Short mmCIF file of C-alpha atoms and ligand atoms in Angstrom, two decimals:
data_model
loop_
_atom_site.label_atom_id
_atom_site.label_comp_id
_atom_site.label_asym_id
_atom_site.label_seq_id
_atom_site.Cartn_x
_atom_site.Cartn_y
_atom_site.Cartn_z
CA MET A 83 -68.00 -70.50 4.16
CA ASN A 84 -66.09 -68.50 6.60
CA ARG A 85 -64.82 -65.19 5.19
CA PRO A 86 -61.22 -64.56 5.85
CA LYS A 87 -60.48 -62.27 8.83
CA VAL A 88 -58.20 -59.17 8.72
CA LEU A 89 -57.03 -56.34 11.21
CA VAL A 90 -56.81 -52.88 10.17
CA THR A 91 -54.08 -51.91 12.83
CA ARG A 92 -54.51 -48.06 12.76
CA GLU A 93 -57.48 -45.55 11.74
CA VAL A 94 -58.37 -45.40 8.00
CA PHE A 95 -60.77 -43.91 5.68
CA GLN A 96 -64.18 -45.11 5.57
CA GLU A 97 -64.02 -46.27 2.05
CA THR A 98 -60.83 -48.37 2.95
CA LEU A 99 -63.05 -50.17 5.58
CA ASP A 100 -65.88 -50.51 3.17
CA THR A 101 -63.44 -52.12 0.39
CA LEU A 102 -62.38 -54.61 2.99
CA ALA A 103 -65.77 -55.31 4.48
CA ARG A 104 -67.00 -56.35 0.88
CA HIS A 105 -64.82 -59.46 1.46
CA PHE A 106 -63.48 -59.75 5.03
CA ASP A 107 -64.47 -59.84 8.49
CA VAL A 108 -62.48 -56.69 9.63
CA ALA A 109 -61.53 -55.85 12.74
CA ASP A 110 -60.56 -52.17 12.87
CA ASN A 111 -58.76 -49.76 15.22
CA GLN A 112 -60.56 -46.45 14.57
CA SER A 113 -59.72 -45.17 18.00
CA ASP A 114 -56.01 -45.07 16.40
CA ARG A 115 -54.28 -46.02 19.33
CA ILE A 116 -50.69 -47.62 18.63
CA LEU A 117 -51.02 -51.29 19.40
CA ASN A 118 -47.94 -52.48 21.26
CA PRO A 119 -46.25 -55.80 19.97
CA GLU A 120 -47.95 -57.76 22.59
CA GLU A 121 -51.46 -56.18 21.65
CA LEU A 122 -50.39 -56.68 17.88
CA ALA A 123 -49.66 -60.49 18.29
CA CYS A 124 -52.74 -60.95 20.13
CA ALA A 125 -55.01 -59.03 17.57
CA LEU A 126 -53.37 -60.85 14.78
CA ALA A 127 -53.29 -64.37 16.07
CA ASP A 128 -56.51 -65.30 14.40
CA LYS A 129 -56.41 -63.16 11.15
CA ASP A 130 -55.67 -63.94 7.77
CA GLY A 131 -54.46 -60.54 6.66
CA ALA A 132 -53.33 -57.13 7.97
CA LEU A 133 -53.24 -53.44 6.85
CA THR A 134 -50.46 -51.98 8.46
CA VAL A 135 -48.76 -48.67 8.87
CA LEU A 136 -45.04 -47.69 9.38
CA THR A 137 -45.69 -47.78 13.29
CA ASP A 138 -46.35 -51.54 13.09
CA ARG A 139 -43.24 -53.62 13.50
CA ILE A 140 -43.77 -56.82 11.48
CA ASP A 141 -40.74 -58.85 12.66
CA ALA A 142 -40.07 -62.62 13.20
CA PRO A 143 -41.41 -62.78 16.91
CA LEU A 144 -44.56 -61.29 15.89
CA LEU A 145 -44.94 -63.47 12.64
CA GLU A 146 -44.00 -66.36 14.84
CA ARG A 147 -47.31 -65.96 16.88
CA CYS A 148 -49.74 -65.41 13.83
CA PRO A 149 -49.78 -68.71 12.07
CA ARG A 150 -52.81 -67.83 9.83
CA LEU A 151 -51.32 -64.61 8.57
CA LYS A 152 -50.93 -64.55 4.60
CA ALA A 153 -50.64 -61.01 3.90
CA VAL A 154 -49.47 -57.79 5.36
CA CYS A 155 -50.21 -54.77 3.25
CA ASN A 156 -48.50 -51.49 4.29
CA ILE A 157 -50.23 -48.14 3.73
CA ALA A 158 -46.79 -46.55 2.78
CA VAL A 159 -44.14 -46.78 0.00
CA GLY A 160 -41.58 -47.48 2.49
CA TYR A 161 -41.57 -50.94 4.22
CA ASN A 162 -38.62 -50.79 6.57
CA ASN A 163 -41.18 -51.78 9.21
CA ILE A 164 -41.47 -55.19 7.71
CA ASP A 165 -39.09 -58.13 8.07
CA LEU A 166 -39.37 -59.29 4.36
CA LYS A 167 -37.37 -62.11 4.72
CA THR A 168 -39.09 -63.77 7.58
CA CYS A 169 -42.28 -63.01 5.72
CA ARG A 170 -40.81 -64.81 2.67
CA ALA A 171 -39.83 -67.82 4.77
CA ARG A 172 -43.19 -68.13 6.30
CA GLY A 173 -45.06 -67.55 3.05
CA VAL A 174 -46.71 -64.12 4.23
CA MET A 175 -47.12 -61.80 1.14
CA ALA A 176 -45.92 -58.22 2.09
CA THR A 177 -47.09 -55.06 -0.09
CA ASN A 178 -46.59 -51.50 -0.28
CA THR A 179 -48.13 -48.41 -2.26
CA PRO A 180 -45.69 -47.17 -4.63
CA GLY A 181 -46.66 -44.42 -7.11
CA VAL A 182 -49.80 -42.89 -5.48
CA LEU A 183 -47.59 -40.57 -3.37
CA ASP A 184 -44.96 -39.45 -5.62
CA ASP A 185 -46.16 -36.29 -6.62
CA SER A 186 -47.60 -35.12 -3.12
CA THR A 187 -44.16 -36.18 -1.65
CA ALA A 188 -42.43 -34.20 -4.38
CA ASP A 189 -44.66 -31.14 -3.69
CA PHE A 190 -43.77 -31.40 -0.01
CA THR A 191 -40.11 -31.67 -0.66
CA TRP A 192 -40.49 -28.12 -2.50
CA ALA A 193 -42.32 -26.71 0.57
CA LEU A 194 -39.52 -27.82 2.75
CA ILE A 195 -36.79 -26.36 0.12
CA LEU A 196 -38.48 -23.06 -0.01
CA ALA A 197 -39.24 -22.96 3.70
CA THR A 198 -35.80 -23.86 4.85
CA ALA A 199 -34.04 -21.52 2.17
CA ARG A 200 -36.18 -18.48 2.63
CA ARG A 201 -36.71 -19.16 6.75
CA VAL A 202 -40.48 -19.15 6.37
CA THR A 203 -41.34 -20.93 9.66
CA GLU A 204 -38.63 -19.20 11.71
CA ALA A 205 -39.86 -15.62 10.51
CA GLU A 206 -43.68 -16.61 11.13
CA ALA A 207 -42.87 -17.81 14.65
CA TRP A 208 -41.07 -14.56 15.36
CA LEU A 209 -43.78 -12.79 13.93
CA ARG A 210 -46.44 -14.47 16.20
CA ALA A 211 -44.22 -13.85 19.15
CA GLY A 212 -45.02 -10.25 18.38
CA GLN A 213 -41.51 -9.15 17.63
CA TRP A 214 -42.05 -7.48 14.32
CA ARG A 215 -41.30 -3.83 14.48
CA GLY A 216 -41.30 -2.93 11.15
CA TRP A 217 -39.47 -3.43 7.73
CA LYS A 218 -35.76 -3.98 7.80
CA LEU A 219 -33.59 -4.28 4.97
CA LYS A 220 -31.48 -7.14 6.63
CA GLN A 221 -34.57 -9.02 8.08
CA PHE A 222 -34.53 -12.58 7.76
CA LEU A 223 -31.85 -12.78 4.88
CA GLY A 224 -32.22 -16.21 3.15
CA THR A 225 -30.75 -18.23 0.30
CA ASP A 226 -31.90 -18.05 -3.29
CA VAL A 227 -33.42 -21.38 -4.68
CA HIS A 228 -33.60 -20.04 -8.24
CA HIS A 229 -30.56 -20.79 -10.20
CA ALA A 230 -29.02 -22.77 -7.32
CA THR A 231 -27.51 -26.33 -7.80
CA LEU A 232 -29.99 -29.14 -6.59
CA GLY A 233 -28.28 -32.39 -5.40
CA ILE A 234 -30.76 -35.60 -5.40
CA LEU A 235 -29.73 -38.42 -3.81
CA GLY A 236 -31.81 -41.36 -4.40
CA MET A 237 -33.50 -40.91 -7.93
CA GLY A 238 -36.44 -42.87 -7.94
CA ARG A 239 -39.87 -41.85 -8.77
CA ILE A 240 -39.85 -39.47 -6.17
CA GLY A 241 -36.56 -37.89 -6.66
CA GLN A 242 -37.50 -37.64 -10.27
CA ALA A 243 -40.66 -35.86 -9.64
CA VAL A 244 -38.66 -33.31 -7.60
CA ALA A 245 -36.27 -32.69 -10.42
CA ARG A 246 -38.88 -32.12 -12.86
CA ARG A 247 -40.19 -29.35 -10.62
CA ALA A 248 -36.90 -27.81 -10.48
CA ARG A 249 -36.99 -26.53 -14.05
CA GLY A 250 -39.27 -23.62 -12.91
CA PHE A 251 -36.43 -22.45 -10.58
CA ASP A 252 -34.06 -22.66 -13.37
CA MET A 253 -31.82 -24.99 -11.32
CA THR A 254 -28.77 -27.14 -12.19
CA VAL A 255 -29.81 -30.74 -11.08
CA LEU A 256 -27.38 -33.42 -10.22
CA TYR A 257 -28.12 -36.83 -8.86
CA HIS A 258 -26.50 -39.72 -7.68
CA ASN A 259 -28.20 -43.25 -7.28
CA THR A 260 -27.24 -46.76 -6.94
CA ARG A 261 -28.24 -47.14 -10.57
CA ARG A 262 -27.64 -44.47 -13.29
CA LEU A 263 -30.77 -43.74 -15.19
CA SER A 264 -31.54 -44.04 -18.67
CA ALA A 265 -30.21 -41.27 -21.04
CA GLU A 266 -33.92 -40.72 -21.82
CA VAL A 267 -35.07 -40.25 -18.15
CA GLU A 268 -31.96 -38.18 -17.45
CA LYS A 269 -33.05 -35.91 -20.33
CA SER A 270 -36.80 -35.72 -19.12
CA CYS A 271 -35.44 -34.60 -15.62
CA ARG A 272 -32.76 -32.55 -16.87
CA ALA A 273 -30.48 -34.20 -14.47
CA ALA A 274 -26.79 -35.19 -14.69
CA TYR A 275 -25.34 -38.12 -12.89
CA VAL A 276 -22.29 -37.69 -10.55
CA SER A 277 -20.41 -39.47 -8.06
CA MET A 278 -21.54 -39.18 -4.33
CA ASP A 279 -18.45 -37.02 -3.53
CA GLU A 280 -19.19 -34.49 -6.37
CA LEU A 281 -22.69 -34.31 -5.36
CA LEU A 282 -21.97 -33.46 -1.89
CA ALA A 283 -19.35 -30.95 -2.97
CA ARG A 284 -21.56 -29.16 -5.40
CA ALA A 285 -25.19 -29.11 -4.27
CA ASP A 286 -26.39 -25.85 -2.65
CA ILE A 287 -29.44 -28.03 -1.67
CA LEU A 288 -29.05 -31.59 -0.99
CA ILE A 289 -32.33 -33.60 -0.91
CA LEU A 290 -32.72 -37.21 0.24
CA HIS A 291 -34.95 -39.67 -1.38
CA MET A 292 -33.74 -43.38 -0.83
CA PRO A 293 -35.46 -46.05 1.03
CA TYR A 294 -34.01 -46.77 4.58
CA SER A 295 -32.21 -50.11 4.62
CA PRO A 296 -29.18 -51.12 6.39
CA ALA A 297 -27.39 -50.10 3.35
CA THR A 298 -28.46 -46.56 3.55
CA HIS A 299 -28.31 -46.53 7.37
CA HIS A 300 -26.54 -43.05 8.16
CA ILE A 301 -25.70 -42.60 4.62
CA VAL A 302 -25.41 -38.89 5.34
CA ASP A 303 -23.00 -39.16 8.50
CA ALA A 304 -20.52 -36.52 10.02
CA THR A 305 -18.07 -37.23 7.11
CA ARG A 306 -20.49 -36.84 4.47
CA LEU A 307 -21.81 -33.47 6.05
CA ALA A 308 -18.38 -32.19 6.18
CA ARG A 309 -18.09 -32.85 2.48
CA MET A 310 -21.11 -30.41 1.84
CA LYS A 311 -20.68 -26.70 1.09
CA PRO A 312 -20.90 -24.23 4.23
CA GLY A 313 -23.89 -22.50 2.77
CA ALA A 314 -25.66 -25.59 1.72
CA LEU A 315 -29.09 -26.97 2.93
CA LEU A 316 -30.09 -30.64 3.75
CA ILE A 317 -33.65 -31.82 3.05
CA ASN A 318 -34.83 -35.03 4.41
CA ALA A 319 -38.33 -36.31 3.49
CA ALA A 320 -37.21 -39.97 3.09
CA ARG A 321 -36.97 -41.85 6.35
CA GLY A 322 -35.23 -40.92 9.55
CA GLY A 323 -31.99 -43.00 10.00
CA VAL A 324 -30.72 -42.32 6.64
CA VAL A 325 -29.14 -39.14 8.49
CA ASP A 326 -27.26 -39.26 11.65
CA ASP A 327 -29.04 -36.91 13.66
CA ALA A 328 -26.75 -36.15 15.99
CA ALA A 329 -23.93 -35.44 13.55
CA LEU A 330 -26.42 -33.00 11.76
CA ILE A 331 -27.39 -31.22 14.77
CA ASP A 332 -23.59 -30.73 15.19
CA ALA A 333 -23.24 -29.52 11.84
CA LEU A 334 -26.05 -27.05 12.35
CA LYS A 335 -24.89 -25.76 15.34
CA ARG A 336 -21.17 -25.16 14.17
CA GLY A 337 -22.91 -23.62 10.95
CA ALA A 338 -20.93 -26.30 8.82
CA ILE A 339 -24.16 -26.28 6.74
CA ALA A 340 -26.75 -23.36 6.53
CA GLY A 341 -29.78 -25.26 7.42
CA ALA A 342 -31.91 -28.29 7.13
CA GLY A 343 -35.71 -28.96 6.48
CA LEU A 344 -36.72 -32.43 8.07
CA ASP A 345 -39.96 -34.47 7.90
CA VAL A 346 -38.42 -37.68 9.31
CA PHE A 347 -36.28 -38.38 12.28
CA GLU A 348 -34.45 -40.99 13.83
CA ASN A 349 -36.67 -42.61 16.61
CA GLU A 350 -39.89 -40.98 15.65
CA PRO A 351 -41.93 -39.34 17.18
CA VAL A 352 -39.28 -38.79 19.80
CA LEU A 353 -37.11 -35.92 18.48
CA ASN A 354 -33.59 -35.23 19.65
CA PRO A 355 -34.47 -32.39 21.68
CA GLU A 356 -31.58 -30.18 20.18
CA PHE A 357 -33.37 -30.13 17.04
CA LEU A 358 -35.95 -27.97 19.03
CA LYS A 359 -33.33 -25.49 20.04
CA LEU A 360 -32.07 -24.68 16.69
CA THR A 361 -33.52 -21.79 14.51
CA ASN A 362 -32.03 -22.88 11.01
CA VAL A 363 -34.10 -26.00 11.12
CA VAL A 364 -37.60 -26.42 9.40
CA LEU A 365 -39.42 -29.61 11.35
CA THR A 366 -42.52 -31.00 10.27
CA PRO A 367 -43.98 -34.46 11.49
CA HIS A 368 -43.64 -37.00 8.80
CA ILE A 369 -46.41 -35.43 6.43
CA ALA A 370 -44.74 -35.36 3.14
CA SER A 371 -47.41 -37.81 1.48
CA SER A 372 -50.15 -35.97 3.47
CA SER A 373 -52.65 -34.51 1.15
CA GLU A 374 -56.00 -35.83 1.54
CA THR A 375 -56.54 -37.14 -1.76
CA THR A 376 -53.12 -38.88 -1.55
CA ARG A 377 -53.57 -40.50 1.89
CA ARG A 378 -56.97 -41.69 0.89
CA ASN A 379 -55.57 -43.49 -2.33
CA MET A 380 -52.42 -44.86 -0.27
CA ALA A 381 -55.03 -46.61 2.19
CA LEU A 382 -57.22 -47.71 -0.92
CA LEU A 383 -54.34 -49.23 -2.73
CA ALA A 384 -53.24 -50.94 0.16
CA ALA A 385 -56.89 -52.33 0.90
CA GLU A 386 -56.68 -53.37 -2.56
CA ASN A 387 -53.35 -55.28 -2.37
CA LEU A 388 -54.90 -57.07 0.71
CA VAL A 389 -58.26 -58.09 -1.13
CA ALA A 390 -56.01 -59.34 -4.36
CA ALA A 391 -53.49 -61.10 -2.00
CA LEU A 392 -56.37 -63.05 0.02
CA THR A 393 -58.61 -63.72 -2.94
CA THR A 394 -56.27 -64.31 -6.10
CA GLY A 395 -52.56 -64.57 -4.28
CA LYS A 396 -51.54 -62.03 -6.60
CA PRO A 397 -51.53 -58.61 -5.01
CA PRO A 398 -50.20 -55.67 -7.31
CA ASN A 399 -47.64 -54.51 -5.33
CA LEU A 400 -46.30 -57.76 -4.03
CA LEU A 401 -42.62 -57.05 -2.52
CA ASN A 402 -41.44 -60.50 -1.94
CA LEU A 403 -42.40 -64.42 -2.57
C1 LIG B 798 -44.35 -43.64 2.97
O1 LIG B 798 -45.25 -44.13 2.00
O2 LIG B 798 -43.34 -44.44 3.20
C2 LIG B 798 -44.43 -42.61 3.95
O3 LIG B 798 -43.26 -42.22 4.31
C3 LIG B 798 -45.69 -42.60 4.52
O4 LIG B 798 -45.91 -41.41 5.16
#
């Protein structure tokens, strides 16, 4: 009997490929060159399944050209690169990797919070450039994180993991979410639910942890940035597009907010060049979940989803159908 054929669109770990190879004929792309839409369509034309990442656009024109495709398994918790509606209409299962990256992403959010508040990357760049002439009382004065008010916009698993870590800094934790959490979860996170306006007005550090969708596009725009405190920091480890980057740059330039820590951007990997000119922003290349263990677990979970999808029709992390 012919084994199902699958494509792994980008470089993965050897155990990811081994897991798939036990069940399928696997075409890989260990060279990691990003396939353009035409190449992706050609590579997927005769495949039953795909292991994808967020740089792959799985949209209607592509799906039209992949008549055999039954499953698209994303190595990410976010899935805004996949047109779920068209997948559903065509009977294509789509999956993501929830849970396995919560703690690493929460840890990294704290790295961004601390680096931004205490100007770590700015100070290091200055030191490396040979500028340090000795200790100075007013050198790189930053913002205290301890006892500050942390505002969390988007209180899913990752937002909650960030909130739990705030305890060590004796912070006041406020959150806003489409759905208010149960009293039990609020208690375990020591977090209080407030309106969006109150969150913006009270947060010293505002962090974003919501998925990207048409509903969250530019949810932090010029109007909302203007409602933040002048000394506030904005941290985004969610998705590019939830923040209006041009409006943020303007706010940072005017000192309307004090700083930002950003792991994600609109139009990644192309950054608005104005970001690079600012010293009050910490910039990282979409690595919040990138600990070795977590990235291995994400890839493995996606592979397990693909195996389950094509062998039982019941992948554990099914998003549609
Ligand atoms: C995710 O899982 O959505 C992350 O952004 C991938 O790095």
